[in-house]
PDB file of C-alpha atoms in Angstrom:
ATOM      1  CA  MET A   1      64.741 103.400  89.916  1.00 94.00           C
ATOM      2  CA  LEU A   2      63.462 101.397  92.872  1.00 98.00           C
ATOM      3  CA  GLN A   3      62.058 103.074  95.983  1.00 97.00           C
ATOM      4  CA  ARG A   4      61.105 102.204  99.487  1.00 97.00           C
ATOM      5  CA  GLU A   5      59.267 103.817 102.347  1.00 97.00           C
ATOM      6  CA  TRP A   6      60.246 102.597 105.905  1.00 97.00           C
ATOM      7  CA  THR A   7      58.646 103.637 109.136  1.00 96.00           C
ATOM      8  CA  PRO A   8      60.917 102.706 112.218  1.00 94.00           C
ATOM      9  CA  GLY A   9      59.815 103.007 115.634  1.00 88.00           C
ATOM     10  CA  TRP A  10      62.113 105.756 116.424  1.00 90.00           C
ATOM     11  CA  ARG A  11      63.284 109.016 114.697  1.00 89.00           C
ATOM     12  CA  VAL A  12      66.133 108.258 112.677  1.00 92.00           C
ATOM     13  CA  PRO A  13      69.019 111.108 112.330  1.00 91.00           C
ATOM     14  CA  VAL A  14      69.773 110.087 108.606  1.00 94.00           C
ATOM     15  CA  ARG A  15      72.582 112.557 108.062  1.00 93.00           C
ATOM     16  CA  ALA A  16      74.283 111.978 111.455  1.00 90.00           C
ATOM     17  CA  MET A  17      74.299 108.054 110.835  1.00 92.00           C
ATOM     18  CA  LEU A  18      75.266 108.203 107.330  1.00 95.00           C
ATOM     19  CA  SER A  19      77.997 110.796 107.583  1.00 94.00           C
ATOM     20  CA  LEU A  20      80.238 108.157 109.121  1.00 94.00           C
ATOM     21  CA  HIS A  21      80.773 106.891 105.504  1.00 96.00           C
ATOM     22  CA  ARG A  22      81.746 110.317 104.191  1.00 96.00           C
ATOM     23  CA  ARG A  23      85.491 110.520 103.267  1.00 95.00           C
ATOM     24  CA  GLY A  24      85.955 114.504 103.132  1.00 94.00           C
ATOM     25  CA  ARG A  25      83.913 117.134 101.786  1.00 92.00           C
ATOM     26  CA  ALA A  26      84.606 116.232  98.003  1.00 95.00           C
ATOM     27  CA  ASP A  27      84.018 112.389  98.434  1.00 97.00           C
ATOM     28  CA  PRO A  28      83.101 111.171  94.906  1.00 98.00           C
ATOM     29  CA  ALA A  29      80.946 108.291  96.538  1.00 98.00           C
ATOM     30  CA  TYR A  30      78.869 110.761  98.868  1.00 98.00           C
ATOM     31  CA  ARG A  31      76.613 113.975  98.408  1.00 97.00           C
ATOM     32  CA  VAL A  32      74.132 115.712 100.448  1.00 96.00           C
ATOM     33  CA  ALA A  33      71.399 117.156  98.119  1.00 95.00           C
ATOM     34  CA  THR A  34      69.796 120.435  98.506  1.00 92.00           C
ATOM     35  CA  ASP A  35      66.677 118.844  99.832  1.00 91.00           C
ATOM     36  CA  GLY A  36      68.782 117.193 102.775  1.00 92.00           C
ATOM     37  CA  SER A  37      68.662 113.678 101.451  1.00 96.00           C
ATOM     38  CA  VAL A  38      72.035 111.777 101.546  1.00 98.00           C
ATOM     39  CA  TRP A  39      73.383 110.043  98.301  1.00 98.00           C
ATOM     40  CA  ARG A  40      75.724 107.255  98.446  1.00 98.00           C
ATOM     41  CA  ALA A  41      77.455 105.305  95.568  1.00 98.00           C
ATOM     42  CA  VAL A  42      78.004 101.616  96.572  1.00 98.00           C
ATOM     43  CA  HIS A  43      79.603  98.588  94.984  1.00 98.00           C
ATOM     44  CA  THR A  44      76.994  96.040  96.178  1.00 98.00           C
ATOM     45  CA  PRO A  45      77.060  92.094  95.843  1.00 97.00           C
ATOM     46  CA  ASP A  46      75.011  92.830  92.778  1.00 98.00           C
ATOM     47  CA  GLY A  47      76.960  95.435  91.196  1.00 97.00           C
ATOM     48  CA  PRO A  48      77.144  99.220  91.356  1.00 98.00           C
ATOM     49  CA  GLY A  49      74.303 101.257  92.655  1.00 98.00           C
ATOM     50  CA  THR A  50      73.478 104.729  94.048  1.00 98.00           C
ATOM     51  CA  LEU A  51      71.254 105.191  97.176  1.00 98.00           C
ATOM     52  CA  ALA A  52      69.253 108.387  98.190  1.00 98.00           C
ATOM     53  CA  VAL A  53      67.917 108.502 101.599  1.00 98.00           C
ATOM     54  CA  ALA A  54      66.044 111.039 103.318  1.00 97.00           C
ATOM     55  CA  GLY A  55      64.153 111.250 106.603  1.00 95.00           C
ATOM     56  CA  ARG A  56      60.568 112.782 106.563  1.00 94.00           C
ATOM     57  CA  ALA A  57      58.733 114.984 109.277  1.00 92.00           C
ATOM     58  CA  ASP A  58      56.532 112.127 110.299  1.00 93.00           C
ATOM     59  CA  GLY A  59      59.505 109.988 111.153  1.00 92.00           C
ATOM     60  CA  SER A  60      59.504 107.847 108.076  1.00 96.00           C
ATOM     61  CA  VAL A  61      62.397 107.280 105.766  1.00 97.00           C
ATOM     62  CA  PHE A  62      62.221 107.427 102.101  1.00 97.00           C
ATOM     63  CA  ALA A  63      64.863 105.706  99.745  1.00 98.00           C
ATOM     64  CA  ARG A  64      65.430 105.594  96.076  1.00 98.00           C
ATOM     65  CA  ALA A  65      68.177 103.606  94.293  1.00 98.00           C
ATOM     66  CA  TRP A  66      69.480 103.249  90.788  1.00 98.00           C
ATOM     67  CA  GLY A  67      71.770 100.681  88.964  1.00 98.00           C
ATOM     68  CA  PRO A  68      72.197  96.931  89.150  1.00 98.00           C
ATOM     69  CA  GLY A  69      72.772  97.181  92.997  1.00 98.00           C
ATOM     70  CA  ALA A  70      69.443  99.142  93.623  1.00 98.00           C
ATOM     71  CA  GLY A  71      67.470  96.145  94.935  1.00 98.00           C
ATOM     72  CA  TRP A  72      70.293  95.208  97.407  1.00 98.00           C
ATOM     73  CA  LEU A  73      70.466  99.027  98.543  1.00 98.00           C
ATOM     74  CA  VAL A  74      66.920  99.465  99.353  1.00 98.00           C
ATOM     75  CA  GLU A  75      66.609  96.137 101.004  1.00 98.00           C
ATOM     76  CA  ASN A  76      69.609  97.124 103.329  1.00 98.00           C
ATOM     77  CA  VAL A  77      68.294 100.607 104.294  1.00 98.00           C
ATOM     78  CA  PRO A  78      66.907  99.572 107.542  1.00 98.00           C
ATOM     79  CA  ALA A  79      70.360  97.821 108.573  1.00 97.00           C
ATOM     80  CA  MET A  80      72.352 100.917 107.284  1.00 97.00           C
ATOM     81  CA  LEU A  81      70.055 103.216 109.756  1.00 97.00           C
ATOM     82  CA  GLY A  82      70.431 100.769 112.800  1.00 97.00           C
ATOM     83  CA  ALA A  83      67.412  98.577 112.593  1.00 96.00           C
ATOM     84  CA  HIS A  84      69.502  95.529 113.755  1.00 96.00           C
ATOM     85  CA  ASP A  85      71.088  97.361 116.524  1.00 96.00           C
ATOM     86  CA  ASP A  86      69.885  97.354 120.200  1.00 95.00           C
ATOM     87  CA  PRO A  87      70.418 100.724 122.127  1.00 93.00           C
ATOM     88  CA  ALA A  88      68.920  99.150 125.231  1.00 93.00           C
ATOM     89  CA  ALA A  89      71.893  96.947 125.449  1.00 95.00           C
ATOM     90  CA  LEU A  90      73.753  99.880 127.032  1.00 96.00           C
ATOM     91  CA  THR A  91      72.995 100.336 130.903  1.00 96.00           C
ATOM     92  CA  PRO A  92      74.480 103.641 132.051  1.00 96.00           C
ATOM     93  CA  LEU A  93      76.543 103.007 135.142  1.00 97.00           C
ATOM     94  CA  ASP A  94      77.583 106.455 135.955  1.00 95.00           C
ATOM     95  CA  ARG A  95      76.153 109.935 135.760  1.00 97.00           C
ATOM     96  CA  ALA A  96      78.350 111.078 132.713  1.00 97.00           C
ATOM     97  CA  VAL A  97      77.186 108.245 130.512  1.00 97.00           C
ATOM     98  CA  ALA A  98      73.576 108.671 131.683  1.00 97.00           C
ATOM     99  CA  ARG A  99      73.706 112.272 130.712  1.00 97.00           C
ATOM    100  CA  LEU A 100      75.006 111.584 127.299  1.00 97.00           C
ATOM    101  CA  ALA A 101      72.466 109.023 126.708  1.00 95.00           C
ATOM    102  CA  GLU A 102      69.791 111.636 127.522  1.00 95.00           C
ATOM    103  CA  ARG A 103      71.238 114.038 125.066  1.00 94.00           C
ATOM    104  CA  VAL A 104      71.391 111.294 122.248  1.00 91.00           C
ATOM    105  CA  PRO A 105      68.358 109.128 122.830  1.00 87.00           C
ATOM    106  CA  ASP A 106      67.933 106.035 120.930  1.00 80.00           C
ATOM    107  CA  LEU A 107      71.468 106.111 119.527  1.00 89.00           C
ATOM    108  CA  ARG A 108      71.809 103.284 116.937  1.00 94.00           C
ATOM    109  CA  ILE A 109      74.823 101.868 115.088  1.00 96.00           C
ATOM    110  CA  GLY A 110      74.190 101.100 111.552  1.00 97.00           C
ATOM    111  CA  ARG A 111      75.952  98.646 109.250  1.00 97.00           C
ATOM    112  CA  THR A 112      76.763  98.696 105.612  1.00 98.00           C
ATOM    113  CA  ASP A 113      77.652  94.963 105.084  1.00 97.00           C
ATOM    114  CA  ARG A 114      80.338  96.130 102.656  1.00 98.00           C
ATOM    115  CA  VAL A 115      83.497  95.105 104.521  1.00 98.00           C
ATOM    116  CA  TRP A 116      85.874  95.733 101.627  1.00 98.00           C
ATOM    117  CA  GLU A 117      84.744  99.319 101.134  1.00 97.00           C
ATOM    118  CA  ALA A 118      85.115 100.262 104.738  1.00 97.00           C
ATOM    119  CA  LEU A 119      88.488  98.414 104.940  1.00 98.00           C
ATOM    120  CA  VAL A 120      90.136 100.183 102.171  1.00 97.00           C
ATOM    121  CA  ALA A 121      88.932 103.685 103.248  1.00 96.00           C
ATOM    122  CA  ALA A 122      90.294 102.828 106.656  1.00 96.00           C
ATOM    123  CA  VAL A 123      93.706 101.883 105.370  1.00 96.00           C
ATOM    124  CA  PHE A 124      93.815 105.129 103.503  1.00 94.00           C
ATOM    125  CA  GLU A 125      93.503 106.942 106.722  1.00 93.00           C
ATOM    126  CA  GLN A 126      96.204 105.093 108.744  1.00 90.00           C
ATOM    127  CA  LYS A 127      98.395 107.442 110.688  1.00 76.00           C
ATOM    128  CA  VAL A 128      97.685 110.469 108.529  1.00 71.00           C
ATOM    129  CA  VAL A 129      95.645 113.644 108.769  1.00 71.00           C
ATOM    130  CA  GLY A 130      92.237 113.226 106.947  1.00 73.00           C
ATOM    131  CA  ASP A 131      93.030 115.695 104.060  1.00 87.00           C
ATOM    132  CA  GLU A 132      95.847 113.463 102.920  1.00 89.00           C
ATOM    133  CA  ALA A 133      93.776 110.310 102.904  1.00 92.00           C
ATOM    134  CA  TYR A 134      90.644 112.022 101.358  1.00 94.00           C
ATOM    135  CA  ARG A 135      92.902 113.457  98.589  1.00 95.00           C
ATOM    136  CA  ALA A 136      94.100 109.949  97.576  1.00 95.00           C
ATOM    137  CA  TRP A 137      90.463 108.469  97.950  1.00 97.00           C
ATOM    138  CA  ARG A 138      89.071 111.166  95.592  1.00 97.00           C
ATOM    139  CA  TYR A 139      91.759 110.690  93.047  1.00 97.00           C
ATOM    140  CA  LEU A 140      91.607 106.813  92.832  1.00 97.00           C
ATOM    141  CA  LEU A 141      87.858 106.733  92.823  1.00 98.00           C
ATOM    142  CA  THR A 142      87.766 109.230  90.079  1.00 97.00           C
ATOM    143  CA  ARG A 143      90.233 107.396  87.987  1.00 97.00           C
ATOM    144  CA  TYR A 144      89.129 103.901  88.665  1.00 97.00           C
ATOM    145  CA  GLY A 145      85.499 103.968  90.035  1.00 97.00           C
ATOM    146  CA  ASP A 146      82.384 103.495  87.686  1.00 96.00           C
ATOM    147  CA  ARG A 147      80.232 106.456  87.179  1.00 97.00           C
ATOM    148  CA  ALA A 148      77.474 106.268  89.766  1.00 98.00           C
ATOM    149  CA  PRO A 149      74.115 105.337  88.180  1.00 98.00           C
ATOM    150  CA  GLY A 150      71.089 107.565  88.382  1.00 97.00           C
ATOM    151  CA  PRO A 151      70.396 111.300  88.232  1.00 96.00           C
ATOM    152  CA  VAL A 152      73.732 112.229  89.934  1.00 96.00           C
ATOM    153  CA  PRO A 153      76.448 114.784  89.274  1.00 93.00           C
ATOM    154  CA  ALA A 154      78.780 113.626  86.670  1.00 94.00           C
ATOM    155  CA  ASP A 155      81.766 113.536  89.122  1.00 95.00           C
ATOM    156  CA  MET A 156      80.109 111.033  91.396  1.00 98.00           C
ATOM    157  CA  ARG A 157      81.719 107.565  91.371  1.00 98.00           C
ATOM    158  CA  VAL A 158      81.137 104.221  92.738  1.00 98.00           C
ATOM    159  CA  PRO A 159      84.112 102.815  94.640  1.00 98.00           C
ATOM    160  CA  PRO A 160      86.081 100.127  92.611  1.00 97.00           C
ATOM    161  CA  PRO A 161      85.180  96.438  93.366  1.00 97.00           C
ATOM    162  CA  ARG A 162      88.006  94.513  95.327  1.00 97.00           C
ATOM    163  CA  PRO A 163      89.730  93.015  92.195  1.00 96.00           C
ATOM    164  CA  ARG A 164      90.157  96.320  90.528  1.00 97.00           C
ATOM    165  CA  TRP A 165      92.298  97.827  93.285  1.00 97.00           C
ATOM    166  CA  ARG A 166      94.939  95.401  92.210  1.00 96.00           C
ATOM    167  CA  GLU A 167      94.799  97.011  88.632  1.00 96.00           C
ATOM    168  CA  ILE A 168      95.794 100.383  89.931  1.00 96.00           C
ATOM    169  CA  THR A 169      99.185 101.157  88.375  1.00 96.00           C
ATOM    170  CA  GLU A 170     102.235 102.242  90.515  1.00 94.00           C
ATOM    171  CA  SER A 171     102.178 105.651  88.701  1.00 95.00           C
ATOM    172  CA  ASP A 172      98.592 106.177  89.758  1.00 96.00           C
ATOM    173  CA  TRP A 173      99.247 105.145  93.330  1.00 95.00           C
ATOM    174  CA  HIS A 174     102.133 107.726  93.239  1.00 93.00           C
ATOM    175  CA  ARG A 175      99.798 110.411  91.821  1.00 95.00           C
ATOM    176  CA  SER A 176      97.196 109.882  94.531  1.00 94.00           C
ATOM    177  CA  GLY A 177      99.762 110.944  97.042  1.00 92.00           C
ATOM    178  CA  LEU A 178      99.209 107.709  98.990  1.00 89.00           C
ATOM    179  CA  GLU A 179     102.265 106.424 100.965  1.00 86.00           C
ATOM    180  CA  PRO A 180     103.609 103.412  99.423  1.00 91.00           C
ATOM    181  CA  VAL A 181     103.170 101.161 102.517  1.00 92.00           C
ATOM    182  CA  ARG A 182      99.495 101.807 102.424  1.00 93.00           C
ATOM    183  CA  ALA A 183      99.313 101.130  98.812  1.00 94.00           C
ATOM    184  CA  ARG A 184     100.969  97.730  99.327  1.00 95.00           C
ATOM    185  CA  THR A 185      98.486  96.971 102.211  1.00 96.00           C
ATOM    186  CA  VAL A 186      95.724  97.702  99.997  1.00 96.00           C
ATOM    187  CA  ARG A 187      96.989  95.494  97.173  1.00 96.00           C
ATOM    188  CA  ALA A 188      97.868  92.776  99.526  1.00 96.00           C
ATOM    189  CA  ALA A 189      94.286  92.850 101.230  1.00 96.00           C
ATOM    190  CA  ALA A 190      92.688  92.704  97.671  1.00 96.00           C
ATOM    191  CA  THR A 191      93.763  89.139  97.205  1.00 95.00           C
ATOM    192  CA  VAL A 192      91.625  88.178 100.042  1.00 95.00           C
ATOM    193  CA  ASP A 193      87.812  87.972 100.028  1.00 95.00           C
ATOM    194  CA  VAL A 194      87.157  89.890 103.281  1.00 96.00           C
ATOM    195  CA  GLU A 195      83.374  90.191 103.228  1.00 95.00           C
ATOM    196  CA  ARG A 196      82.958  87.139 105.614  1.00 90.00           C
ATOM    197  CA  LYS A 197      86.146  87.562 107.603  1.00 92.00           C
ATOM    198  CA  ALA A 198      85.425  90.917 109.479  1.00 93.00           C
ATOM    199  CA  ASP A 199      86.385  89.275 112.790  1.00 94.00           C
ATOM    200  CA  ARG A 200      89.894  88.177 111.375  1.00 95.00           C
ATOM    201  CA  LEU A 201      91.003  91.424 109.586  1.00 96.00           C
ATOM    202  CA  THR A 202      94.169  91.721 111.693  1.00 96.00           C
ATOM    203  CA  ALA A 203      95.450  88.448 110.396  1.00 96.00           C
ATOM    204  CA  LEU A 204      96.107  90.613 107.103  1.00 96.00           C
ATOM    205  CA  ARG A 205      99.393  92.183 106.651  1.00 94.00           C
ATOM    206  CA  GLY A 206      99.333  95.876 107.430  1.00 95.00           C
ATOM    207  CA  ILE A 207      95.882  95.797 109.209  1.00 96.00           C
ATOM    208  CA  GLY A 208      96.030  96.524 113.051  1.00 95.00           C
ATOM    209  CA  PRO A 209      93.466  96.981 115.681  1.00 95.00           C
ATOM    210  CA  TRP A 210      92.689 100.642 114.686  1.00 95.00           C
ATOM    211  CA  THR A 211      92.012  99.773 111.000  1.00 96.00           C
ATOM    212  CA  ALA A 212      90.002  96.621 112.069  1.00 97.00           C
ATOM    213  CA  ALA A 213      87.919  98.565 114.632  1.00 97.00           C
ATOM    214  CA  HIS A 214      87.092 101.456 112.092  1.00 97.00           C
ATOM    215  CA  THR A 215      86.047  98.661 109.405  1.00 98.00           C
ATOM    216  CA  ARG A 216      83.897  96.788 111.869  1.00 98.00           C
ATOM    217  CA  ILE A 217      82.258 100.014 113.069  1.00 97.00           C
ATOM    218  CA  ARG A 218      81.018 101.015 109.675  1.00 97.00           C
ATOM    219  CA  ALA A 219      80.617  97.563 107.917  1.00 98.00           C
ATOM    220  CA  VAL A 220      79.180  95.337 110.770  1.00 97.00           C
ATOM    221  CA  GLY A 221      77.869  97.890 113.300  1.00 97.00           C
ATOM    222  CA  ASP A 222      80.120  96.532 116.101  1.00 98.00           C
ATOM    223  CA  PRO A 223      79.103  98.224 119.418  1.00 97.00           C
ATOM    224  CA  ASP A 224      82.097  97.223 121.116  1.00 98.00           C
ATOM    225  CA  ALA A 225      85.024  98.237 118.516  1.00 97.00           C
ATOM    226  CA  VAL A 226      87.497 100.519 120.117  1.00 97.00           C
ATOM    227  CA  PRO A 227      90.025 102.301 117.696  1.00 95.00           C
ATOM    228  CA  VAL A 228      93.057 102.291 119.887  1.00 95.00           C
ATOM    229  CA  GLY A 229      95.683 104.417 118.397  1.00 92.00           C
ATOM    230  CA  ASP A 230      93.267 107.052 117.216  1.00 91.00           C
ATOM    231  CA  TYR A 231      94.603 110.705 117.431  1.00 86.00           C
ATOM    232  CA  HIS A 232      91.340 112.227 118.810  1.00 90.00           C
ATOM    233  CA  THR A 233      89.202 109.504 120.404  1.00 95.00           C
ATOM    234  CA  PRO A 234      90.864 109.302 123.815  1.00 96.00           C
ATOM    235  CA  SER A 235      90.542 112.861 124.442  1.00 96.00           C
ATOM    236  CA  VAL A 236      86.852 112.994 123.270  1.00 96.00           C
ATOM    237  CA  VAL A 237      86.197 110.075 125.815  1.00 97.00           C
ATOM    238  CA  GLY A 238      88.187 111.462 128.513  1.00 97.00           C
ATOM    239  CA  LEU A 239      86.795 115.091 128.366  1.00 97.00           C
ATOM    240  CA  ALA A 240      83.261 113.688 128.035  1.00 97.00           C
ATOM    241  CA  LEU A 241      83.330 111.151 130.986  1.00 97.00           C
ATOM    242  CA  ILE A 242      85.805 112.902 133.507  1.00 97.00           C
ATOM    243  CA  GLY A 243      86.581 116.430 132.135  1.00 96.00           C
ATOM    244  CA  GLU A 244      90.100 115.772 131.224  1.00 96.00           C
ATOM    245  CA  ARG A 245      92.069 114.391 128.512  1.00 96.00           C
ATOM    246  CA  VAL A 246      93.452 110.744 128.577  1.00 97.00           C
ATOM    247  CA  ASP A 247      95.693 108.592 126.528  1.00 97.00           C
ATOM    248  CA  ASP A 248      94.618 105.225 125.021  1.00 97.00           C
ATOM    249  CA  ASP A 249      95.293 103.335 128.436  1.00 97.00           C
ATOM    250  CA  GLY A 250      93.053 105.854 130.186  1.00 98.00           C
ATOM    251  CA  MET A 251      90.362 105.626 127.612  1.00 98.00           C
ATOM    252  CA  LEU A 252      90.355 101.835 127.923  1.00 98.00           C
ATOM    253  CA  GLU A 253      90.124 102.005 131.746  1.00 98.00           C
ATOM    254  CA  LEU A 254      87.049 104.309 131.409  1.00 98.00           C
ATOM    255  CA  LEU A 255      85.425 102.172 128.912  1.00 98.00           C
ATOM    256  CA  GLU A 256      86.089  98.848 130.688  1.00 98.00           C
ATOM    257  CA  PRO A 257      82.882  98.877 132.782  1.00 98.00           C
ATOM    258  CA  TYR A 258      81.030  98.947 129.333  1.00 98.00           C
ATOM    259  CA  ALA A 259      82.725  95.998 127.671  1.00 98.00           C
ATOM    260  CA  GLY A 260      80.490  94.894 124.839  1.00 97.00           C
ATOM    261  CA  GLN A 261      79.049  98.365 124.411  1.00 98.00           C
ATOM    262  CA  ARG A 262      82.445 100.498 124.271  1.00 98.00           C
ATOM    263  CA  TYR A 263      81.996 101.875 120.806  1.00 98.00           C
ATOM    264  CA  ARG A 264      78.314 102.966 121.740  1.00 97.00           C
ATOM    265  CA  VAL A 265      79.941 104.908 124.481  1.00 98.00           C
ATOM    266  CA  ILE A 266      82.409 106.475 122.367  1.00 97.00           C
ATOM    267  CA  ARG A 267      79.776 107.601 119.792  1.00 96.00           C
ATOM    268  CA  LEU A 268      77.712 108.998 122.646  1.00 96.00           C
ATOM    269  CA  CYS A 269      80.677 111.066 123.561  1.00 96.00           C
ATOM    270  CA  GLU A 270      81.225 112.228 120.048  1.00 94.00           C
ATOM    271  CA  LEU A 271      77.689 113.183 119.406  1.00 92.00           C
ATOM    272  CA  GLY A 272      76.701 114.324 122.944  1.00 92.00           C
ATOM    273  CA  ALA A 273      79.760 116.153 124.030  1.00 87.00           C
ATOM    274  CA  GLY A 274      81.417 117.140 120.726  1.00 68.00           C
ATOM    275  CA  MET A 275      85.137 117.202 119.596  1.00 63.00           C
ATOM    276  CA  PRO A 276      87.500 119.017 122.035  1.00 62.00           C
ATOM    277  CA  ALA A 277      89.148 122.263 121.114  1.00 57.00           C
ATOM    278  CA  ARG A 278      92.459 121.787 119.181  1.00 54.00           C
ATOM    279  CA  ARG A 279      95.669 121.894 121.139  1.00 54.00           C
ATOM    280  CA  GLY A 280      99.045 122.627 119.381  1.00 48.00           C
ATOM    281  CA  PRO A 281      99.867 122.816 115.687  1.00 45.00           C
ATOM    282  CA  ARG A 282      98.016 120.898 113.081  1.00 48.00           C
ATOM    283  CA  MET A 283      99.596 117.726 111.802  1.00 48.00           C
ATOM    284  CA  PRO A 284     101.183 118.442 108.243  1.00 52.00           C
ATOM    285  CA  VAL A 285      99.552 117.073 105.238  1.00 52.00           C
ATOM    286  CA  ARG A 286     102.268 115.145 103.548  1.00 52.00           C
ATOM    287  CA  ASP A 287     102.527 114.737  99.579  1.00 58.00           C
ATOM    288  CA  TYR A 288     104.479 111.894  98.395  1.00 49.00           C
ATOM    289  CA  ARG A 289     103.867 113.094  94.727  1.00 50.00           C
ATOM    290  CA  SER A 290     106.836 115.292  95.092  1.00 52.00           C
ATOM    291  CA  PHE A 291     109.089 112.623  96.103  1.00 47.00           C
TER     292      PHE A 291
END
């Protein structure tokens, strides 16, 4: 085990920041322990590793890590928690954003520097309800991921490295319940080393602006990434900023004055105003395993 204590110059909401990387309540790569610490299994450039992060009452952060990737993980804890981000880059231009910034002071955007991990999870979530994507993620990690190192539950898994995604059989893609077009997108993307190409993801077949934005948000901490085409985000932004729901065009118009910091405003809306009440029937969870 390696460990690290880090004292930032601001109070870090560890669980809120790392929750962006959780893929459903039963994500094999993510746990919240009884003591409140967050545990993540990650395939790092040095191999698989498990990271446990906890915030302390004095404002410091305590991290522990296990496995071949332990050193890389503890070294990158500050980046994951927003040390390289600059919240002062956002200047509120209206009362709504100023009010949200007061509710969520020192909002920072973290980065994992693991583009493939963020990309493949975002592909799973393309145009589907979360439960459908999370079911497939859970099945394939359980079957193809390495057991997470360290004192973790037996069912905790490290997401497979990029080459291994090409080894997944057609029958296992089918058993996961993943739609065939998304399986093909993952397989095709797995032929490319995307870690240094986060700004060119839409050049890959099946990767559009929505998928690229969600990947950049998590992997590189892009403060301007806007997930156009998202089911909920326009309503979140519209209700938070002007008190009414808007579509993608309306959201982009509201965010235009904040070019360069648009995702930061989106995140302020999510954390400072919350999700809007649901309207209409829920989208159905499809199951391609029965086809």
